[in-house]
């Protein structure tokens, strides 16, 4: 065995790299713990001696074993697992892997309040892959590829999903009743079988490129059309295929799609990769992610390209450096992604708190009241112990109840705050008041706060598991989760404790 020391590297690509994809952002540090690796390939005789079988294609006792290994292959009980990890070059941290693909990651021994029904999602949308690997799926009325956002307009529907990887919006007329129920409407493509940025053509009022955030907006709908560097607004809810949007923000008109309108600097009427959008109490809020800021309009915009009225994360409307060009502070942002408001239906002293997930700084920012000035600092951060620390999982490999790794989604449910801790493949819950670094008290998607495996390290996704959840919203008694890494959307009932109060939420 050869000892491999731990270390770190930068994952992701810089914004200047040509032909990069949206999943390569933001660049972030990855920390690896030390592990041991076999110096030589494992022979078929060695594999046979331990496993009792030899499924190799090219037989020969001294030939390398070449047919792969999965968690299904491990003996149960898994007394030989440490040996196998050494033989097959598996890092020692995988000793936490679960043996059964049917394990419920939420049935953990820790006494935690349950945010969602422990039996798992009520409805799953998105046809699963034919095997355990998550691969791009051909577009159809039942498939999705990396959906990043979903919005249930009312408890009976309609439901709209940002099918991000297929560059389209999918709509269900009513609340879906069965798994993999086909969508009724598509916006962004000529039909359900097509895909491609802007329908492989020019940018219009009915095309999208990497759509992400989506929310109810007055009587209509708003979508963060990220790679067209704009937000689209429908004044009325679309009820057909390819209904064109009425208003565009970030661009002068519907035909334009350059970041910051083709200029090196930004302004109040420009955007660069807007990923999040929410409409709250008559105000529109946008996470202008690539410009490292959040924009607010005091009223729902009425004309194309209308400039924002307030900015958070930057000193003024023309700045766009990450963390304001310096280290992280209570006012700065690196990769703001989602926005919500926490405070409805809780005691009055809690107020109406603004929440922003700052994924690039691995934290959630909380303002005790709605900001009224540009660059107003937040009051509290979750996921870090100080305003100027930014490391994922606070600088260690395994997470904790107080750490985060690229949190992208957020929802508020009565006195609960639910965060999609995306790179840890879990949801975390905080209740009532919080202070800097307060640990979460509830968990979904992992067996304990120290685990982080995709689908809880099971071979296949289950009704209770998560793989890189990007978006979460709540409507009535249903949490809507964009389980992006599993190419699906989960409609998951709130647990009884959360149903006692009702809600406002977004992602």
Coordinates of C-alpha atoms in Angstrom, one line a residue:
X1 CA 0.0 0.0 0.0
X2 CA 1.2 3.5 -0.8
X3 CA 0.2 6.4 1.5
X4 CA -1.3 9.4 -0.4
X5 CA -1.1 12.6 1.6
X6 CA -4.0 14.9 1.9
X7 CA -4.1 18.2 0.1
X8 CA -6.3 20.6 -1.7
X9 CA -6.9 21.8 -5.2
X10 CA -9.2 24.4 -7.0
X11 CA -12.2 22.8 -8.8
X12 CA -14.0 24.6 -11.5
X13 CA -13.0 26.9 -14.4
X14 CA -12.5 30.6 -14.5
X15 CA -15.2 32.8 -16.1
X16 CA -12.8 33.7 -18.9
X17 CA -12.5 30.1 -20.2
X18 CA -14.2 29.6 -23.5
X19 CA -16.9 26.9 -24.0
X20 CA -17.2 26.4 -20.2
X21 CA -20.5 25.0 -18.8
X22 CA -22.5 26.4 -15.9
X23 CA -21.7 23.5 -13.6
X24 CA -18.0 24.6 -13.6
X25 CA -18.9 27.6 -11.4
X26 CA -18.0 28.8 -8.9
X27 CA -14.4 27.9 -8.6
X28 CA -13.8 26.6 -5.1
X29 CA -11.2 24.8 -3.0
X30 CA -11.6 21.0 -2.5
X31 CA -9.9 19.4 0.5
X32 CA -8.9 15.7 0.4
X33 CA -8.0 13.7 3.5
X34 CA -5.0 11.3 3.2
X35 CA -5.7 7.7 2.1
X36 CA -3.9 4.5 1.0
X37 CA -3.8 3.1 -2.5
X38 CA -2.7 -0.4 -3.7
X39 CA 0.7 -0.2 -5.4
X40 CA -0.3 -2.9 -8.0
X41 CA -3.5 -3.9 -9.8
X42 CA -5.7 -6.5 -8.1
X43 CA -5.5 -9.8 -9.8
X44 CA -8.5 -12.0 -10.5
X45 CA -7.3 -14.6 -8.1
X46 CA -7.1 -12.1 -5.3
X47 CA -10.6 -10.9 -6.1
X48 CA -12.0 -14.4 -6.2
X49 CA -10.4 -15.3 -2.8
X50 CA -12.2 -12.4 -1.1
X51 CA -15.5 -12.2 -3.0
X52 CA -16.1 -15.8 -4.0
X53 CA -16.7 -14.9 -7.6
X54 CA -14.9 -13.6 -10.7
X55 CA -17.0 -11.6 -13.1
X56 CA -14.0 -10.5 -15.2
X57 CA -14.5 -10.5 -18.9
X58 CA -10.9 -11.5 -19.8
X59 CA -10.3 -14.6 -17.6
X60 CA -6.9 -15.4 -16.1
X61 CA -5.9 -15.7 -12.5
X62 CA -2.9 -13.4 -12.7
X63 CA -4.7 -10.9 -15.0
X64 CA -6.0 -7.7 -13.5
X65 CA -9.6 -7.7 -12.3
X66 CA -11.4 -5.3 -14.7
X67 CA -15.1 -5.5 -14.3
X68 CA -15.6 -2.8 -11.6
X69 CA -17.0 -3.0 -8.1
X70 CA -20.1 -1.4 -6.5
X71 CA -21.5 -1.2 -3.0
X72 CA -23.8 -4.1 -4.0
X73 CA -20.7 -6.4 -4.3
X74 CA -19.6 -6.0 -0.7
X75 CA -20.3 -8.9 1.7
X76 CA -23.0 -8.3 4.4
X77 CA -22.1 -7.9 7.2
X78 CA -19.3 -5.9 5.7
X79 CA -16.4 -7.3 7.8
X80 CA -14.1 -7.4 4.8
X81 CA -14.9 -3.9 3.7
X82 CA -11.6 -2.3 5.1
X83 CA -9.6 -5.0 3.2
X84 CA -11.5 -4.3 0.0
X85 CA -11.0 -0.6 0.4
X86 CA -7.3 -1.3 0.5
X87 CA -7.3 -3.7 -2.4
X88 CA -9.4 -1.6 -4.7
X89 CA -7.8 1.7 -4.0
X90 CA -10.8 3.2 -2.2
X91 CA -10.0 6.2 0.1
X92 CA -10.5 5.4 3.8
X93 CA -13.3 7.9 4.2
X94 CA -15.5 5.6 2.2
X95 CA -15.6 3.3 5.2
X96 CA -18.8 5.1 6.0
X97 CA -20.5 3.7 2.8
X98 CA -23.8 2.1 3.3
X99 CA -24.3 -1.6 2.3
X100 CA -27.9 -1.4 1.1
X101 CA -29.2 0.8 -1.7
X102 CA -32.5 0.9 0.1
X103 CA -31.3 2.5 3.3
X104 CA -33.3 5.5 4.5
X105 CA -30.8 8.2 5.2
X106 CA -33.2 10.0 7.4
X107 CA -33.7 7.2 9.8
X108 CA -30.8 8.2 12.0
X109 CA -30.2 7.5 15.7
X110 CA -29.9 11.2 16.6
X111 CA -33.1 12.7 18.0
X112 CA -33.8 15.4 15.6
X113 CA -37.1 17.1 14.6
X114 CA -38.4 15.9 11.3
X115 CA -38.9 18.7 8.7
X116 CA -40.3 16.4 6.0
X117 CA -42.3 13.2 5.9
X118 CA -39.7 10.4 6.9
X119 CA -41.2 8.1 4.3
X120 CA -39.8 10.2 1.6
X121 CA -41.1 12.1 -1.4
X122 CA -44.7 11.7 -2.2
X123 CA -44.2 12.3 -6.0
X124 CA -41.0 12.0 -8.0
X125 CA -40.9 13.7 -11.4
X126 CA -38.2 12.9 -14.0
X127 CA -37.7 9.5 -15.5
X128 CA -34.7 7.8 -13.8
X129 CA -31.6 6.6 -15.7
X130 CA -31.5 3.0 -16.9
X131 CA -28.6 2.4 -14.5
X132 CA -27.0 3.8 -11.4
X133 CA -25.1 6.5 -13.2
X134 CA -26.6 10.0 -13.6
X135 CA -26.2 10.7 -17.3
X136 CA -27.7 13.2 -19.7
X137 CA -31.3 12.1 -20.5
X138 CA -32.9 12.7 -23.9
X139 CA -35.6 15.4 -23.6
X140 CA -39.2 14.2 -23.4
X141 CA -42.3 15.1 -21.4
X142 CA -41.1 12.9 -18.5
X143 CA -37.3 13.5 -18.4
X144 CA -35.2 16.2 -16.9
X145 CA -31.5 17.0 -17.0
X146 CA -30.1 18.8 -14.0
X147 CA -33.2 20.7 -13.0
X148 CA -32.2 23.6 -10.7
X149 CA -35.5 25.2 -9.7
X150 CA -39.2 24.5 -9.4
X151 CA -42.2 26.5 -8.3
X152 CA -45.6 25.2 -7.2
X153 CA -48.0 28.1 -7.7
X154 CA -50.8 26.8 -5.4
X155 CA -51.5 23.6 -3.6
X156 CA -53.5 22.3 -6.5
X157 CA -51.1 23.6 -9.2
X158 CA -49.9 24.6 -11.6
X159 CA -46.2 23.5 -11.2
X160 CA -43.4 25.0 -13.2
X161 CA -39.9 23.5 -13.4
X162 CA -36.6 25.0 -14.7
X163 CA -35.3 22.0 -16.7
X164 CA -31.9 23.6 -16.7
X165 CA -29.8 21.1 -18.8
X166 CA -32.4 20.9 -21.5
X167 CA -32.8 24.7 -21.6
X168 CA -36.5 24.7 -21.2
X169 CA -39.3 25.2 -18.7
X170 CA -41.8 22.4 -18.0
X171 CA -45.3 23.0 -16.8
X172 CA -47.9 20.8 -15.2
X173 CA -51.5 22.1 -15.3
X174 CA -52.4 20.5 -11.9
X175 CA -50.5 19.1 -9.0
X176 CA -49.0 15.8 -10.3
X177 CA -50.7 12.7 -9.0
X178 CA -48.2 9.9 -10.0
X179 CA -44.4 9.5 -10.3
X180 CA -42.9 10.5 -13.7
X181 CA -46.2 12.2 -14.8
X182 CA -45.5 13.9 -18.1
X183 CA -45.5 17.7 -18.3
X184 CA -48.4 19.4 -20.1
X185 CA -46.5 22.4 -21.4
X186 CA -43.0 23.3 -22.6
X187 CA -41.4 26.8 -23.0
X188 CA -38.1 27.2 -24.7
X189 CA -38.2 24.4 -27.2
X190 CA -40.4 23.7 -30.2
X191 CA -41.6 20.5 -28.7
X192 CA -40.8 18.1 -25.8
X193 CA -38.2 16.2 -27.8
X194 CA -35.9 19.1 -28.5
X195 CA -33.1 20.7 -26.5
X196 CA -30.4 23.3 -26.9
X197 CA -29.6 26.8 -25.7
X198 CA -32.2 29.2 -27.1
X199 CA -33.7 26.3 -29.1
X200 CA -30.4 26.2 -31.1
X201 CA -31.4 29.6 -32.6
X202 CA -31.5 33.2 -31.7
X203 CA -32.6 34.6 -28.4
X204 CA -36.3 35.5 -28.2
X205 CA -39.0 36.1 -25.6
X206 CA -39.8 32.4 -25.6
X207 CA -36.3 30.9 -25.4
X208 CA -34.0 30.2 -22.5
X209 CA -30.4 29.2 -21.8
X210 CA -29.6 27.6 -18.5
X211 CA -32.8 28.7 -16.7
X212 CA -32.4 28.3 -13.0
X213 CA -34.5 30.4 -10.5
X214 CA -38.3 30.4 -11.0
X215 CA -41.0 32.0 -8.9
X216 CA -44.6 33.2 -8.8
X217 CA -44.6 37.0 -9.6
X218 CA -47.8 38.8 -8.9
X219 CA -50.3 37.1 -11.1
X220 CA -47.5 35.8 -13.3
X221 CA -44.1 34.1 -13.4
X222 CA -40.5 35.2 -13.2
X223 CA -37.5 33.1 -14.4
X224 CA -33.8 33.7 -14.0
X225 CA -32.6 33.0 -17.5
X226 CA -29.0 32.7 -16.4
X227 CA -26.9 32.3 -19.5
X228 CA -28.9 34.8 -21.5
X229 CA -28.0 37.2 -18.6
X230 CA -31.5 38.3 -18.0
X231 CA -34.7 37.8 -16.0
X232 CA -38.0 37.0 -17.9
X233 CA -41.4 38.1 -16.5
X234 CA -44.8 36.9 -17.6
X235 CA -47.6 39.2 -16.4
X236 CA -50.0 36.2 -16.4
X237 CA -49.2 32.6 -15.7
X238 CA -48.4 30.8 -19.0
X239 CA -51.0 28.2 -19.8
X240 CA -49.7 26.9 -23.2
X241 CA -46.5 25.9 -25.0
X242 CA -44.0 28.6 -25.7
X243 CA -45.9 31.6 -24.4
X244 CA -43.5 34.6 -24.8
X245 CA -42.5 36.6 -21.8
X246 CA -43.8 40.2 -21.4
X247 CA -40.8 41.9 -19.8
X248 CA -37.0 41.3 -19.8
X249 CA -34.6 42.7 -17.3
X250 CA -30.8 42.8 -17.7
X251 CA -31.1 43.4 -21.5
X252 CA -32.5 46.2 -23.6
X253 CA -34.8 43.8 -25.5
X254 CA -35.5 40.2 -26.0
X255 CA -33.0 39.7 -28.8
X256 CA -29.9 40.5 -26.7
X257 CA -28.0 38.0 -24.5
X258 CA -24.5 39.3 -23.7
X259 CA -23.3 39.5 -20.1
X260 CA -23.5 43.0 -18.8
X261 CA -24.8 44.1 -22.3
X262 CA -21.4 43.4 -23.7
X263 CA -19.5 45.8 -21.4
X264 CA -16.7 45.0 -19.1
X265 CA -18.3 46.8 -16.2
X266 CA -21.8 46.4 -14.9
X267 CA -24.6 48.8 -14.0
X268 CA -28.1 48.9 -12.5
X269 CA -29.7 47.6 -15.7
X270 CA -27.2 44.8 -16.5
X271 CA -26.7 41.3 -15.4
X272 CA -24.2 38.4 -15.5
X273 CA -25.5 34.9 -14.8
X274 CA -28.5 35.7 -12.7
X275 CA -29.4 32.5 -10.9
X276 CA -32.0 33.4 -8.4
X277 CA -35.3 35.4 -8.4
X278 CA -38.0 36.1 -5.9
X279 CA -41.0 38.4 -5.7
X280 CA -42.0 39.5 -2.1
X281 CA -44.4 42.1 -0.9
X282 CA -44.4 44.0 -4.2
X283 CA -40.6 44.0 -4.6
X284 CA -38.5 41.9 -7.0
X285 CA -35.2 40.5 -5.9
X286 CA -32.6 39.0 -8.2
X287 CA -29.4 37.1 -7.4
X288 CA -27.1 38.6 -10.0
X289 CA -24.6 35.8 -9.4
X290 CA -21.8 36.6 -11.9
X291 CA -21.7 40.2 -10.7
X292 CA -21.6 39.0 -7.1
X293 CA -24.5 41.0 -5.9
X294 CA -28.3 41.0 -5.2
X295 CA -30.5 43.5 -7.0
X296 CA -33.9 44.9 -5.8
X297 CA -36.7 46.7 -7.6
X298 CA -39.1 48.6 -5.3
X299 CA -42.0 47.7 -7.6
X300 CA -42.5 45.0 -10.2
X301 CA -40.7 46.4 -13.3
X302 CA -43.0 47.6 -16.1
X303 CA -40.5 48.2 -19.0
X304 CA -37.7 46.2 -20.6
X305 CA -34.3 46.8 -19.1
X306 CA -35.6 48.8 -16.1
X307 CA -32.7 49.5 -13.8
X308 CA -32.6 48.2 -10.2
X309 CA -33.2 50.5 -7.2
X310 CA -30.9 48.9 -4.6
X311 CA -27.8 46.6 -4.6
X312 CA -26.3 44.4 -2.0
X313 CA -22.9 42.8 -2.1
X314 CA -21.2 45.7 -3.9
X315 CA -20.5 49.3 -2.9
X316 CA -22.3 50.7 -5.9
X317 CA -24.0 49.5 -9.1
X318 CA -20.8 49.5 -11.2
X319 CA -18.7 47.2 -9.0
X320 CA -18.6 43.4 -9.6
X321 CA -15.5 42.0 -7.9
X322 CA -16.0 39.0 -5.8
X323 CA -16.2 39.9 -2.1
X324 CA -15.8 43.5 -3.2
X325 CA -12.2 42.9 -4.2
X326 CA -11.0 41.9 -0.7
X327 CA -11.7 39.3 1.9
X328 CA -15.2 38.3 2.8
X329 CA -17.2 40.7 5.0
X330 CA -20.7 41.0 6.4
X331 CA -21.6 42.9 3.2
X332 CA -19.7 41.1 0.5
X333 CA -20.7 38.2 -1.7
X334 CA -18.9 35.7 -3.9
X335 CA -21.6 33.6 -5.5
X336 CA -25.1 34.6 -4.3
X337 CA -27.6 32.1 -5.6
X338 CA -31.0 32.1 -3.9
X339 CA -33.1 34.5 -1.9
X340 CA -36.0 34.1 0.5
X341 CA -37.7 35.9 3.5
X342 CA -38.0 34.4 6.9
X343 CA -40.4 35.7 9.4
X344 CA -44.0 35.1 8.3
X345 CA -46.2 33.5 11.0
X346 CA -43.6 33.8 13.7
X347 CA -43.6 36.1 16.7
X348 CA -43.4 39.7 15.7
X349 CA -40.0 40.4 17.3
X350 CA -38.4 38.2 14.7
X351 CA -39.4 40.7 11.9
X352 CA -39.1 39.8 8.2
X353 CA -35.6 38.7 7.6
X354 CA -33.9 38.6 4.2
X355 CA -32.0 35.4 3.5
X356 CA -29.3 35.0 0.7
X357 CA -27.3 31.8 0.0
X358 CA -23.7 32.9 -0.7
X359 CA -22.6 29.6 -2.2
X360 CA -19.1 30.7 -3.1
X361 CA -18.4 31.7 0.5
X362 CA -20.1 28.5 1.8
X363 CA -22.5 30.4 3.9
X364 CA -26.0 31.8 4.3
X365 CA -26.4 35.5 4.9
X366 CA -29.2 36.9 7.1
X367 CA -30.4 40.5 7.5
X368 CA -32.6 41.1 10.5
X369 CA -34.8 43.4 8.5
X370 CA -35.3 44.3 4.8
X371 CA -32.2 46.4 3.7
X372 CA -32.9 49.9 2.8
X373 CA -29.3 51.0 1.7
X374 CA -26.9 49.9 -0.9
X375 CA -24.3 47.4 0.4
X376 CA -26.0 47.1 3.8
X377 CA -24.2 44.4 5.8
X378 CA -26.0 41.3 7.0
X379 CA -26.5 40.6 10.7
X380 CA -25.7 36.9 10.8
X381 CA -24.1 34.2 8.7
X382 CA -24.7 30.5 9.0
X383 CA -22.0 27.9 7.8
X384 CA -19.1 30.0 9.1
X385 CA -18.0 31.1 12.5
X386 CA -17.0 34.6 11.4
X387 CA -17.9 37.0 8.6
X388 CA -14.4 36.7 7.0
X389 CA -14.1 32.9 6.9
X390 CA -15.2 31.2 3.7
X391 CA -13.9 27.6 3.5
X392 CA -16.3 24.8 2.6
X393 CA -17.2 22.7 5.6
X394 CA -15.1 25.1 7.6
X395 CA -11.9 23.7 6.2
X396 CA -12.3 20.0 6.8
X397 CA -13.5 17.1 4.6
X398 CA -16.5 16.0 6.6
X399 CA -19.4 18.4 7.3
X400 CA -21.0 19.2 10.7
X401 CA -24.3 20.7 11.8
X402 CA -22.6 24.1 11.7
X403 CA -20.9 23.9 8.3
X404 CA -21.9 24.2 4.6
X405 CA -20.5 23.3 1.2
X406 CA -21.8 25.4 -1.7
X407 CA -25.4 26.0 -0.4
X408 CA -27.5 26.9 -3.4
X409 CA -31.2 26.7 -2.3
X410 CA -33.2 28.1 0.6
X411 CA -36.8 28.2 1.8
X412 CA -38.6 29.6 4.9
X413 CA -41.5 27.7 6.5
X414 CA -43.1 29.5 9.4
X415 CA -40.4 29.5 12.1
X416 CA -38.1 27.2 10.1
X417 CA -35.3 28.0 7.7
X418 CA -34.4 25.1 5.3
X419 CA -31.1 25.3 3.3
X420 CA -30.1 23.1 0.4
X421 CA -26.5 22.3 1.3
X422 CA -25.8 21.3 -2.2
X423 CA -22.3 19.8 -2.3
X424 CA -23.0 17.9 0.9
X425 CA -26.2 16.4 -0.7
X426 CA -28.5 17.3 2.2
X427 CA -31.0 19.7 3.6
X428 CA -30.4 21.5 6.9
X429 CA -33.0 23.1 9.1
X430 CA -32.8 25.9 11.6
X431 CA -35.7 26.9 13.9
X432 CA -36.6 30.3 15.4
X433 CA -33.7 32.6 16.1
X434 CA -30.1 32.1 15.0
X435 CA -26.7 33.7 15.7
X436 CA -23.4 33.5 13.8
X437 CA -22.4 29.9 13.3
X438 CA -25.5 28.4 15.0
X439 CA -25.7 24.7 14.1
X440 CA -28.7 23.2 12.3
X441 CA -31.1 21.1 14.4
X442 CA -32.7 19.1 11.6
X443 CA -31.4 17.1 8.6
X444 CA -32.7 15.4 5.5
X445 CA -30.7 13.3 3.0
X446 CA -27.9 11.9 5.3
X447 CA -27.9 9.6 8.3
X448 CA -26.0 12.1 10.5
X449 CA -24.5 15.6 10.4
X450 CA -21.1 14.2 9.7
X451 CA -22.0 12.4 6.4
X452 CA -22.0 13.9 2.9
X453 CA -22.3 11.2 0.3
X454 CA -24.4 11.6 -2.8
X455 CA -27.6 9.6 -2.2
X456 CA -26.2 8.8 1.2
X457 CA -23.5 6.7 -0.6
X458 CA -26.2 4.3 -1.8
X459 CA -25.9 2.8 -5.3
X460 CA -29.3 4.1 -6.4
X461 CA -31.4 7.2 -5.5
X462 CA -34.3 6.5 -3.2
X463 CA -37.4 8.5 -2.2
X464 CA -35.4 9.8 0.8
X465 CA -32.0 10.5 -0.8
X466 CA -30.5 13.6 -2.4
X467 CA -27.8 14.2 -4.9
X468 CA -26.7 17.9 -5.3
X469 CA -30.1 19.5 -4.5
X470 CA -30.0 23.0 -6.0
X471 CA -33.4 24.5 -5.4
X472 CA -36.1 24.2 -2.8
X473 CA -39.5 26.0 -2.5
X474 CA -42.5 25.4 -0.4
X475 CA -46.2 25.8 -1.1
X476 CA -48.8 24.8 1.4
X477 CA -47.8 21.4 2.8
X478 CA -45.4 20.5 0.0
X479 CA -41.7 21.1 -0.3
X480 CA -40.6 21.1 -3.9
X481 CA -37.0 20.1 -4.3
X482 CA -34.9 20.3 -7.5
X483 CA -32.7 17.2 -6.9
X484 CA -30.4 18.2 -9.7
X485 CA -27.8 15.4 -9.5
X486 CA -30.6 12.8 -9.7
X487 CA -32.2 14.5 -12.7
X488 CA -35.5 14.8 -10.9
X489 CA -37.9 17.0 -8.8
X490 CA -39.3 15.8 -5.5
X491 CA -42.7 16.7 -4.2
X492 CA -42.2 16.0 -0.5
X493 CA -44.9 16.5 2.2
X494 CA -44.0 18.6 5.2
X495 CA -43.9 16.7 8.5
X496 CA -46.8 17.3 10.9
X497 CA -44.7 19.7 13.1
X498 CA -44.2 22.1 10.2
X499 CA -47.9 21.9 9.1
X500 CA -49.1 23.7 12.2
X501 CA -48.0 27.0 10.6
X502 CA -48.1 28.0 7.0
X503 CA -45.6 29.7 4.9
X504 CA -43.7 31.8 2.5
X505 CA -40.8 30.4 0.6
X506 CA -38.6 30.4 -2.5
X507 CA -35.2 29.2 -3.7

